[in-house]
Tab-separated table of C-alpha atoms in Angstrom:
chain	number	residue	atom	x	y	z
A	1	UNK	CA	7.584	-73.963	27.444
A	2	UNK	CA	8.140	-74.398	23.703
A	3	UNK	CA	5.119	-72.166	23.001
A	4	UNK	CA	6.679	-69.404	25.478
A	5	UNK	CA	10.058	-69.561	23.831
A	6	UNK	CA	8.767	-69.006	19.990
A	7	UNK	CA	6.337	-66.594	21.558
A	8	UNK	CA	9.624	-64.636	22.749
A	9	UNK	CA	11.535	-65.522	19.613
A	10	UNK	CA	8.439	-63.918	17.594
A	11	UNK	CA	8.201	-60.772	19.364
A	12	UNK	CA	12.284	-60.884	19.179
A	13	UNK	CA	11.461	-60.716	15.730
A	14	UNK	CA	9.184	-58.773	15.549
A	15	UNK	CA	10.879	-56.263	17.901
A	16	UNK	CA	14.356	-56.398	15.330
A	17	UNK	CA	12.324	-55.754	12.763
A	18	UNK	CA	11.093	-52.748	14.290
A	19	UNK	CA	14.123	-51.507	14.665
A	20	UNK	CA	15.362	-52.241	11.425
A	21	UNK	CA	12.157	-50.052	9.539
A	22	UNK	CA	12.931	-47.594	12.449
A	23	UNK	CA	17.068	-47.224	11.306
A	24	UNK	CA	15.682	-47.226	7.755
A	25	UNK	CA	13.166	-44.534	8.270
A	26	UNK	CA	15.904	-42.640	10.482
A	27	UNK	CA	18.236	-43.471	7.526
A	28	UNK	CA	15.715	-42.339	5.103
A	29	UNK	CA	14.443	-39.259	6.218
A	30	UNK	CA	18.274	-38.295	6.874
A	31	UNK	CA	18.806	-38.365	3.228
A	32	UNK	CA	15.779	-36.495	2.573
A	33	UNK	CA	16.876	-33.789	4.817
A	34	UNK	CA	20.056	-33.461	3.043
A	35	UNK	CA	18.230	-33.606	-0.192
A	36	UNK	CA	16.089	-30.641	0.992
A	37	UNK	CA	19.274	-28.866	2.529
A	38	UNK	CA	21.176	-29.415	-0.763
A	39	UNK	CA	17.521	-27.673	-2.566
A	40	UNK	CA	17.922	-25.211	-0.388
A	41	UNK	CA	21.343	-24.454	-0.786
A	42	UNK	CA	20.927	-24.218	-4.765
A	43	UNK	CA	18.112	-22.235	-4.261
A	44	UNK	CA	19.432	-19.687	-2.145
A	45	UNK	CA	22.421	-19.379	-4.691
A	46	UNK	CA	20.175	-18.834	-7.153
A	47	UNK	CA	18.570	-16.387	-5.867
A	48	UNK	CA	21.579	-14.459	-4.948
A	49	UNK	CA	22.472	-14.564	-8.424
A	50	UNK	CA	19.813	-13.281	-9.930
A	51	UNK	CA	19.883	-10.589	-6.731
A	52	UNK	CA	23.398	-9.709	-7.964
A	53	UNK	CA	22.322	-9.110	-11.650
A	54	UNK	CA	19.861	-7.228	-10.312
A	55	UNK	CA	21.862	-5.129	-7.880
A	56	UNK	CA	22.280	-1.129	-7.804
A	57	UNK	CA	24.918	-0.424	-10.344
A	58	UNK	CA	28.031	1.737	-10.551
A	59	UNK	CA	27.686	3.854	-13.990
A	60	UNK	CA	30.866	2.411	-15.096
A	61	UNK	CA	29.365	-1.204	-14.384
A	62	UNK	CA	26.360	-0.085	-16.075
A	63	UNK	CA	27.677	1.039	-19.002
A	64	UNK	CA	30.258	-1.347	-20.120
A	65	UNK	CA	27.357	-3.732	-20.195
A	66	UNK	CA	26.112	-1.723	-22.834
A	67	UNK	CA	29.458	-1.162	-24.813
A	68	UNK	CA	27.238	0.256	-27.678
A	69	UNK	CA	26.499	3.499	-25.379
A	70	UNK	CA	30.576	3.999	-26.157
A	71	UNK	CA	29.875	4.899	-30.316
A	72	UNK	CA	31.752	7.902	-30.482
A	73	UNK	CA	30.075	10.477	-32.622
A	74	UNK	CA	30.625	13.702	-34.138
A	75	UNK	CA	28.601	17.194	-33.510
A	76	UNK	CA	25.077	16.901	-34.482
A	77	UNK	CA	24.617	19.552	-37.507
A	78	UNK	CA	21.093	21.510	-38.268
A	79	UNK	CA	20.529	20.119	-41.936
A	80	UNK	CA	16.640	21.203	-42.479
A	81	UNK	CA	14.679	24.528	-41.367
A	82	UNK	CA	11.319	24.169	-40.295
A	83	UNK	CA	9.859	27.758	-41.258
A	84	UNK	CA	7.124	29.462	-43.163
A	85	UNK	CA	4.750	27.360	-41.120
A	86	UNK	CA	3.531	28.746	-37.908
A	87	UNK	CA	2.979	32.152	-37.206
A	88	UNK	CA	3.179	31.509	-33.676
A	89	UNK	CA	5.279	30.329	-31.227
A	90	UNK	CA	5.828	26.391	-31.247
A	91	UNK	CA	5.156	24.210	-28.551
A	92	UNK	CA	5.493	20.760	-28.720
A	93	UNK	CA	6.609	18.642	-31.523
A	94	UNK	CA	6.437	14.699	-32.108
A	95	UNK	CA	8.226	12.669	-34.876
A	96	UNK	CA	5.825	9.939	-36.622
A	97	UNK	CA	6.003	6.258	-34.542
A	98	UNK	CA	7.502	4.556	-37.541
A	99	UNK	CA	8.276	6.528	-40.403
A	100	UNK	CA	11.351	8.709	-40.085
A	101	UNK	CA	10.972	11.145	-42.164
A	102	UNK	CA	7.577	12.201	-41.196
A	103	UNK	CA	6.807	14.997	-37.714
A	104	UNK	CA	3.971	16.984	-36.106
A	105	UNK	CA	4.447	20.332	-34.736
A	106	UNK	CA	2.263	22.347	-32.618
A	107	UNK	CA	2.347	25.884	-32.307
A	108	UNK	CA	0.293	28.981	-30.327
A	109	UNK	CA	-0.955	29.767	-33.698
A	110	UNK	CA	-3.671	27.584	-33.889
A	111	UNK	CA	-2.467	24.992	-35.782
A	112	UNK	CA	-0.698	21.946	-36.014
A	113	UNK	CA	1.394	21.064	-38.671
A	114	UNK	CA	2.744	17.479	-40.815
A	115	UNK	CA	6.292	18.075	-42.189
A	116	UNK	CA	8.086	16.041	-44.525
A	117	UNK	CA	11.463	16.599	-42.621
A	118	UNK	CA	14.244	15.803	-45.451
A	119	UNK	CA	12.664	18.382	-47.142
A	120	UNK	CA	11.268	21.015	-44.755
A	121	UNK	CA	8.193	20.913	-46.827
A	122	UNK	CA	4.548	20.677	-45.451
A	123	UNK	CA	2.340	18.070	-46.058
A	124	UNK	CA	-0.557	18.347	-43.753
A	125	UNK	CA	-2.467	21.068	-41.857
A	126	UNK	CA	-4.803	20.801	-38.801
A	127	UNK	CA	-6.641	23.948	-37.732
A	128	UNK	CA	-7.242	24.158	-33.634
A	129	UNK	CA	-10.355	24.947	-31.783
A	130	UNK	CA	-8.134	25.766	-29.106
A	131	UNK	CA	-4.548	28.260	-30.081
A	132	UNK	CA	-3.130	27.323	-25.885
A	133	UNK	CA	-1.283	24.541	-27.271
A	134	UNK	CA	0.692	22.322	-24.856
A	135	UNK	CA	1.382	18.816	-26.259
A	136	UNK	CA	1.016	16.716	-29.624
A	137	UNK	CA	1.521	13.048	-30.744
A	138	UNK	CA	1.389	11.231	-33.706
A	139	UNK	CA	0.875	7.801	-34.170
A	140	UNK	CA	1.145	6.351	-37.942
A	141	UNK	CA	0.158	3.257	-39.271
A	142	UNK	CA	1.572	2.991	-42.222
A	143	UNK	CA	1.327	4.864	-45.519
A	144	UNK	CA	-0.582	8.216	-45.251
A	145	UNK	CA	-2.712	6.446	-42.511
A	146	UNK	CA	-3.125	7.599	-38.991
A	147	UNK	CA	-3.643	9.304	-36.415
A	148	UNK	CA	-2.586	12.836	-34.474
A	149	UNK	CA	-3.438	13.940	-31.136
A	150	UNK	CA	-3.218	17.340	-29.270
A	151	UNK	CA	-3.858	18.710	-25.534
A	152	UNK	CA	-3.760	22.008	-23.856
A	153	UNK	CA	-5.045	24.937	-21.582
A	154	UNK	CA	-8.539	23.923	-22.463
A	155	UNK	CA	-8.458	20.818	-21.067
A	156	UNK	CA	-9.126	18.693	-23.975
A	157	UNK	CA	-7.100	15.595	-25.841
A	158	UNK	CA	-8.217	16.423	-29.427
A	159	UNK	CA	-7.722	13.714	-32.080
A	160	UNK	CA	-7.712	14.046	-35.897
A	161	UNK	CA	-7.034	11.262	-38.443
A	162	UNK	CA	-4.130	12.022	-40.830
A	163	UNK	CA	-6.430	11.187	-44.182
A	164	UNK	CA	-9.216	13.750	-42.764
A	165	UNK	CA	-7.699	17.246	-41.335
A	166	UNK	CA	-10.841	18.712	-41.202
A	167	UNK	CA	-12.837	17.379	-38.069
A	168	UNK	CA	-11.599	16.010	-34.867
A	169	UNK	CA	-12.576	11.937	-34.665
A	170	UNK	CA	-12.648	12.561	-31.039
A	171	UNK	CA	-12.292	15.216	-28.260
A	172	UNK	CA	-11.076	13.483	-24.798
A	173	UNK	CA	-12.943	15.332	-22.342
A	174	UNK	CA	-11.907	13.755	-18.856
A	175	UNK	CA	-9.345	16.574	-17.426
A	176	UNK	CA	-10.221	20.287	-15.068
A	177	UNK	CA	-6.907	21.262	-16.080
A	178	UNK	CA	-4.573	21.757	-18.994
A	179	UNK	CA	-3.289	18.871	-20.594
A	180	UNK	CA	0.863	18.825	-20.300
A	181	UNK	CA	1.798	15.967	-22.493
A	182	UNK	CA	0.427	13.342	-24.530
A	183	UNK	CA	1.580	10.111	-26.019
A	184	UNK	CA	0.232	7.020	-28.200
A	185	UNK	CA	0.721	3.697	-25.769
A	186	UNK	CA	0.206	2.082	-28.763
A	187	UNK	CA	-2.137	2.093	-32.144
A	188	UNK	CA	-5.204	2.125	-29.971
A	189	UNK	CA	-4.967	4.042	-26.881
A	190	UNK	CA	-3.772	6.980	-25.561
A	191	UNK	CA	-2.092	8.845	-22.519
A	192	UNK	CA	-2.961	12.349	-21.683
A	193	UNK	CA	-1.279	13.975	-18.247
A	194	UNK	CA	-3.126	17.319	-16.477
A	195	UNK	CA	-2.591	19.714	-14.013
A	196	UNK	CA	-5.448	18.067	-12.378
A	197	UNK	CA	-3.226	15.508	-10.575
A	198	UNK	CA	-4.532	12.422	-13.284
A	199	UNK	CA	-2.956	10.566	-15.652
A	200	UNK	CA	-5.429	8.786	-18.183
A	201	UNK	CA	-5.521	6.310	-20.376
A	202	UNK	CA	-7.902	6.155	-23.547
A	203	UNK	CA	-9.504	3.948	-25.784
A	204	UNK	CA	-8.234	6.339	-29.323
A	205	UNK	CA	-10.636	4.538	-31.081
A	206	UNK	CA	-14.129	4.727	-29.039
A	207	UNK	CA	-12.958	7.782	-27.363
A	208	UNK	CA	-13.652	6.729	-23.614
A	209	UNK	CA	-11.717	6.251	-20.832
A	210	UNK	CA	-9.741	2.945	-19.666
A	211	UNK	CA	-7.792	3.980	-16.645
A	212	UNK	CA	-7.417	6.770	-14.392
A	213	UNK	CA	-4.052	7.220	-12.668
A	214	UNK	CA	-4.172	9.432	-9.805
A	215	UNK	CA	-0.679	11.644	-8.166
A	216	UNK	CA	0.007	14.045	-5.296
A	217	UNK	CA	0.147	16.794	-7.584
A	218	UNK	CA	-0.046	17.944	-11.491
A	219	UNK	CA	1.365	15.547	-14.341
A	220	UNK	CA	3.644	17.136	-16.218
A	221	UNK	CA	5.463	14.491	-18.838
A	222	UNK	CA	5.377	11.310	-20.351
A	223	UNK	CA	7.834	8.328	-21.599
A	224	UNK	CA	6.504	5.144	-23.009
A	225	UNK	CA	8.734	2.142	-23.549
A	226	UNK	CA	8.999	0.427	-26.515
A	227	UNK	CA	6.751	-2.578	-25.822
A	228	UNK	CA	4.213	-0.325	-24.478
A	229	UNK	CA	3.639	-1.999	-21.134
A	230	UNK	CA	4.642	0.267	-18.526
A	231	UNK	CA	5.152	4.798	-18.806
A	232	UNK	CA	6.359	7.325	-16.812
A	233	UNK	CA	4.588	10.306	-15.505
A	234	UNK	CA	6.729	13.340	-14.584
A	235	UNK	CA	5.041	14.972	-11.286
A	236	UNK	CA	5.325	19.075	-10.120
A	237	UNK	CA	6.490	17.608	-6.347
A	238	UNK	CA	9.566	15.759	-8.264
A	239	UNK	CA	8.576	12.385	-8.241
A	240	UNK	CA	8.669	10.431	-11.844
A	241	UNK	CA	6.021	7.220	-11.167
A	242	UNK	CA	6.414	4.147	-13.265
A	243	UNK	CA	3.305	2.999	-14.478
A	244	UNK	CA	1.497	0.075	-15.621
A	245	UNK	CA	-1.200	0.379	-17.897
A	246	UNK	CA	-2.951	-2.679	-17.894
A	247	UNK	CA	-3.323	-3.036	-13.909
A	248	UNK	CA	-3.502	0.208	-13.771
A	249	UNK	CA	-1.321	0.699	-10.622
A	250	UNK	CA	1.935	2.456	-9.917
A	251	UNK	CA	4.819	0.188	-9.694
A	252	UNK	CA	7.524	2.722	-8.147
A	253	UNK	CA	7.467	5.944	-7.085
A	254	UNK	CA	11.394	7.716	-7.936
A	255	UNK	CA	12.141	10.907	-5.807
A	256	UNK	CA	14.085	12.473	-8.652
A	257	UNK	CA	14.367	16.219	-7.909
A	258	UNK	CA	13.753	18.594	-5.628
A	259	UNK	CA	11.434	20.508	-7.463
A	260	UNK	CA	9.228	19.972	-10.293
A	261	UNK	CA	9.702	17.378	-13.110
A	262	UNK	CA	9.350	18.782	-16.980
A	263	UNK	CA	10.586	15.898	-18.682
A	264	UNK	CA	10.800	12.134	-18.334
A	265	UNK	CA	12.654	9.592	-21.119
A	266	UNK	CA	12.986	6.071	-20.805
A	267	UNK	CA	16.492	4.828	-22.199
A	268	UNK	CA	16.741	3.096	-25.460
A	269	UNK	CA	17.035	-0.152	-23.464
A	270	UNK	CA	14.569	0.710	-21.499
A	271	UNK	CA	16.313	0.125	-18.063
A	272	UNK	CA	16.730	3.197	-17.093
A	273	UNK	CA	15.170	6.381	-17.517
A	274	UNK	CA	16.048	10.183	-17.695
A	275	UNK	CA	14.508	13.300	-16.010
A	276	UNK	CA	14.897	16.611	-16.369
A	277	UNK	CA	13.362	19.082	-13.682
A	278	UNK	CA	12.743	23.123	-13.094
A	279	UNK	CA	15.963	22.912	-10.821
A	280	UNK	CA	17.915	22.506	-13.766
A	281	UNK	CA	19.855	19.811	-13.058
A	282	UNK	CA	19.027	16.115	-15.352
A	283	UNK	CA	19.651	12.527	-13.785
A	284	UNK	CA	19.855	9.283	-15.606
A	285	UNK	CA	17.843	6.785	-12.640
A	286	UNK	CA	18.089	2.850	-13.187
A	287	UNK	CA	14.836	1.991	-13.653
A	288	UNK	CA	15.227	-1.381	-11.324
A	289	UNK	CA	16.101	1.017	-7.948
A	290	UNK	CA	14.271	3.741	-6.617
A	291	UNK	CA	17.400	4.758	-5.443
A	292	UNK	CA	20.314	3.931	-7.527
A	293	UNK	CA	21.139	7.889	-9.899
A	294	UNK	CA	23.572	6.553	-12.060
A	295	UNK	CA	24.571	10.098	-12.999
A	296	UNK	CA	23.827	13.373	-12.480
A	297	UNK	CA	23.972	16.552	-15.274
A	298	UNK	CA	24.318	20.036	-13.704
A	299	UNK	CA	23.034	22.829	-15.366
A	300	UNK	CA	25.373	24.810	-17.596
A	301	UNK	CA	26.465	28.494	-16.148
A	302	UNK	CA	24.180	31.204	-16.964
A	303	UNK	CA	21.023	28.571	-17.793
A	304	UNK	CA	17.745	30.249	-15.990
A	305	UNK	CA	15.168	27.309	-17.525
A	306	UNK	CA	15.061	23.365	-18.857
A	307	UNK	CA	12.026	22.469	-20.805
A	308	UNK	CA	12.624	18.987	-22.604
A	309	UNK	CA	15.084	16.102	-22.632
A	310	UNK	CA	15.725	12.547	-24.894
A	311	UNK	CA	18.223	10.190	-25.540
A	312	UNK	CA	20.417	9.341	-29.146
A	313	UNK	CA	18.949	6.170	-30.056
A	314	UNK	CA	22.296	4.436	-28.683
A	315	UNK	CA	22.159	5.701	-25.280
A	316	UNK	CA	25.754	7.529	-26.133
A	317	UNK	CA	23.685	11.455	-25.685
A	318	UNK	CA	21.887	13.059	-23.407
A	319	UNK	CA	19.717	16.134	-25.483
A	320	UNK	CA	18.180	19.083	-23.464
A	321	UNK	CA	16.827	22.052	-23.601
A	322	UNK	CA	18.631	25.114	-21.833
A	323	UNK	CA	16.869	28.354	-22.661
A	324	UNK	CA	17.977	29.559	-26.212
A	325	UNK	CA	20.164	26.296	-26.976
A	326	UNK	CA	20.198	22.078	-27.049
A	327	UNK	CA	22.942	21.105	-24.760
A	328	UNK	CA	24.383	17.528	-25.407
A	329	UNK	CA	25.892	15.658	-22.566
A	330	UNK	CA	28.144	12.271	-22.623
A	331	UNK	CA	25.924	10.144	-20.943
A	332	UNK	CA	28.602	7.807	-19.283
A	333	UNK	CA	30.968	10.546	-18.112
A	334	UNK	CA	28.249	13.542	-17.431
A	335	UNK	CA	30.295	15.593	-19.699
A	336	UNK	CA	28.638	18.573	-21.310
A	337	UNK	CA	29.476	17.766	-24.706
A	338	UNK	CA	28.274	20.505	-27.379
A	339	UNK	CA	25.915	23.339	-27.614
A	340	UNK	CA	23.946	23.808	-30.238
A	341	UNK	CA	22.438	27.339	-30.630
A	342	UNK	CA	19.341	28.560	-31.387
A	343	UNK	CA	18.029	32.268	-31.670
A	344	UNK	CA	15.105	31.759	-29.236
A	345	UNK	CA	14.075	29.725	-26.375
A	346	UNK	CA	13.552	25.690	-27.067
A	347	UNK	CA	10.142	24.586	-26.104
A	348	UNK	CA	10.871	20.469	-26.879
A	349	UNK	CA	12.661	18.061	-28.264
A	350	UNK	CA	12.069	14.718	-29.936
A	351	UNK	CA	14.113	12.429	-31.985
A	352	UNK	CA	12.967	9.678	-34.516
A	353	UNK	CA	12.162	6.718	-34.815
A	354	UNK	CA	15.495	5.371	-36.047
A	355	UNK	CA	17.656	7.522	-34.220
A	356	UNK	CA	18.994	9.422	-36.989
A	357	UNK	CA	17.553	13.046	-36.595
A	358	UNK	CA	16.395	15.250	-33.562
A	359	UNK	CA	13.927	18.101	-33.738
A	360	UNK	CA	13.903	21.211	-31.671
A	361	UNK	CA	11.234	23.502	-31.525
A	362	UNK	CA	11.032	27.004	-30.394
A	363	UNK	CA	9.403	30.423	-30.151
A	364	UNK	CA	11.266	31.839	-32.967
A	365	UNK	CA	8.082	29.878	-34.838
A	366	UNK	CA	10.654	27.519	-36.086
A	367	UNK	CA	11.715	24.127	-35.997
A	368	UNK	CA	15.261	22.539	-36.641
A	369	UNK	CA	16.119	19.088	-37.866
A	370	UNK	CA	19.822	18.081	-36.426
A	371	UNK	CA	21.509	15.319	-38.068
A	372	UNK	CA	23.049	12.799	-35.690
């Protein structure tokens, strides 16, 4: 009897102790859930922060977090004439990567040109296999070193080095139709965009290609950022693709216009992005939603063509080129600002590196250095 009653106090025991790691596991794993609830919670809040910072912008919104776009500034004045250099109609120009003072021109003469801008004086001379011009870059790397690069109806990307004008290094051969626009990704590769529907990407130094980026119709222009890790291609069908040259895929595809692209700039902060397209009309597109214009610029009355657009190195200006003239827009308000006026039509624009001069080009065989 005594055996049967500790036998029944044991599994008593046994059976309250049971219970007991049963209300501590219940207890435990209650805690845990909250634990993970409470994880959860944070979590979701931080994610709908970071959704909010990232979230389609008013222009006003966008711009007051970038109070510097607000520097009020005066009418940009022509203060140097490029002329006495081409005997042809110019058709692209580029200023140097780093040195300010230092630009390429191209021009349907045959040639491309080096100008020492403060001065309007020449300072280098390259000598075309090919007059069809289209695009140029330069890329410097310091001191009289570097590198120049041109593209046009014949298909080819031709590069010279600054130090010797007198043979190409390299002739990118890689398009079956004319090369648009050019640009220097960085010191040691290059973009070219064709008619051909491709983008590609070159090794500058070896001369072959890296990356081919294919579209649903001809590349027109090009925008690199500043670290040199992701460019735009301007399309004919009015899409602007973002671009990322080391996976070599397209990240986003922006519907911009209606009709065909001619110019692409990324803004100086590199968040957003300009466009300018055959319909005339320029937006200003945040670069983190395909769909979020933050403004819009309509064409000014009586314009018939756009060729080329860029930013003042603040963000404050919008630059393009209307027909015989460089309209500048306020950025923040879309407000056509000034017109500066040229005798013939504008082929491009560009502005250097430190923000302190634009060049326009045109097919008066001239080029004209702006102060802003």
């Amino acid at each position: 009897m005594e055996e049967a009653k500790q036998s029944k106090g044991s599994k008593k025991d046994k059976g309250s102790k049971k219970e007991k790691k049963t209300e501590s596991s219940r207890s435990s794993g209650t805690e845990e859930a909250a634990k993970l609830r409470k994880d959860i919670s944070a979590l979701k809040e931080k994610i709908k922060q970071s959704r909010l910072e990232k979230k389609d912008m008013e222009k006003s919104e966008y711009f007051t977090q970038n109070p510097s776009n607000f520097e009020k500034g005066a009418k940009p004045t022509e203060r140097v004439r490029l002329s006495k250099g081409h005997n042809g109609r110019i058709e692209a120009v580029s200023w140097s990567s780093n040195n300010p003072e230092m630009l390429l021109t191209a021009g349907q003469d045959g040639k491309m040109l080096v100008w020492h801008a403060p001065s309007g004086n020449k300072v280098g001379l390259f000598r075309l296999k090919s007059a069809w011009v289209q695009a140029c870059a330069y890329r410097s790397f310091g001191g009289e070193s570097g590198v120049v690069a041109s593209g046009g109806m014949d298909n080819i990307c031709t590069l010279y080095s600054l130090q010797d004008p007198s043979k190409p290094i390299h002739e990118l051969d890689g398009h079956s139709g004319f090369i648009a626009a050019c640009k220097f990704l960085d010191d040691k590769q290059l973009l070219t965009a064709s008619a051909d529907y491709k983008t590609i990407l070159w090794d500058a130094q070896s001369g072959k290609s890296l990356q081919s980026f294919e579209f649903e119709e001809g590349a027109t222009s090009l925008s690199v950022n500043k670290a040199g890790d992701k460019f735009l291609v301007g399309v004919t069908n009015g899409v602007v693709a973002l671009c990322d040259p080391k996976s070599g895929k397209q990240v986003a595809d922006f519907e911009a216009h209606e009709d065909s692209v001619c110019s692409v700039s990324f803004f100086p902060n590199d968040t957003a992005f300009g466009t300018a397209s055959d319909d005339l009309t320029c937006h200003l597109y945040d670069i983190r939603s395909a769909d979020n214009c933050l403004q819009s610029y309509d064409a000014p009355e009586g314009a018939t063509e756009l060729t080329s657009i860029c930013f003042s190195k603040s963000g404050r200006f919008l630059f393009a080129s209307y027909d015989d003239a460089v309209r500048v827009w306020d950025t923040t308000e879309g407000k056509l600002l000034y017109t500066l006026s040229v005798p013939a039509k504008v082929s491009a624009l560009d502005i250097n590196c430190d923000g302190t001069a634009l060049c326009s080009v045109s097919h008066d065989n001239e080029g004209r250095i702006w102060a802003i």
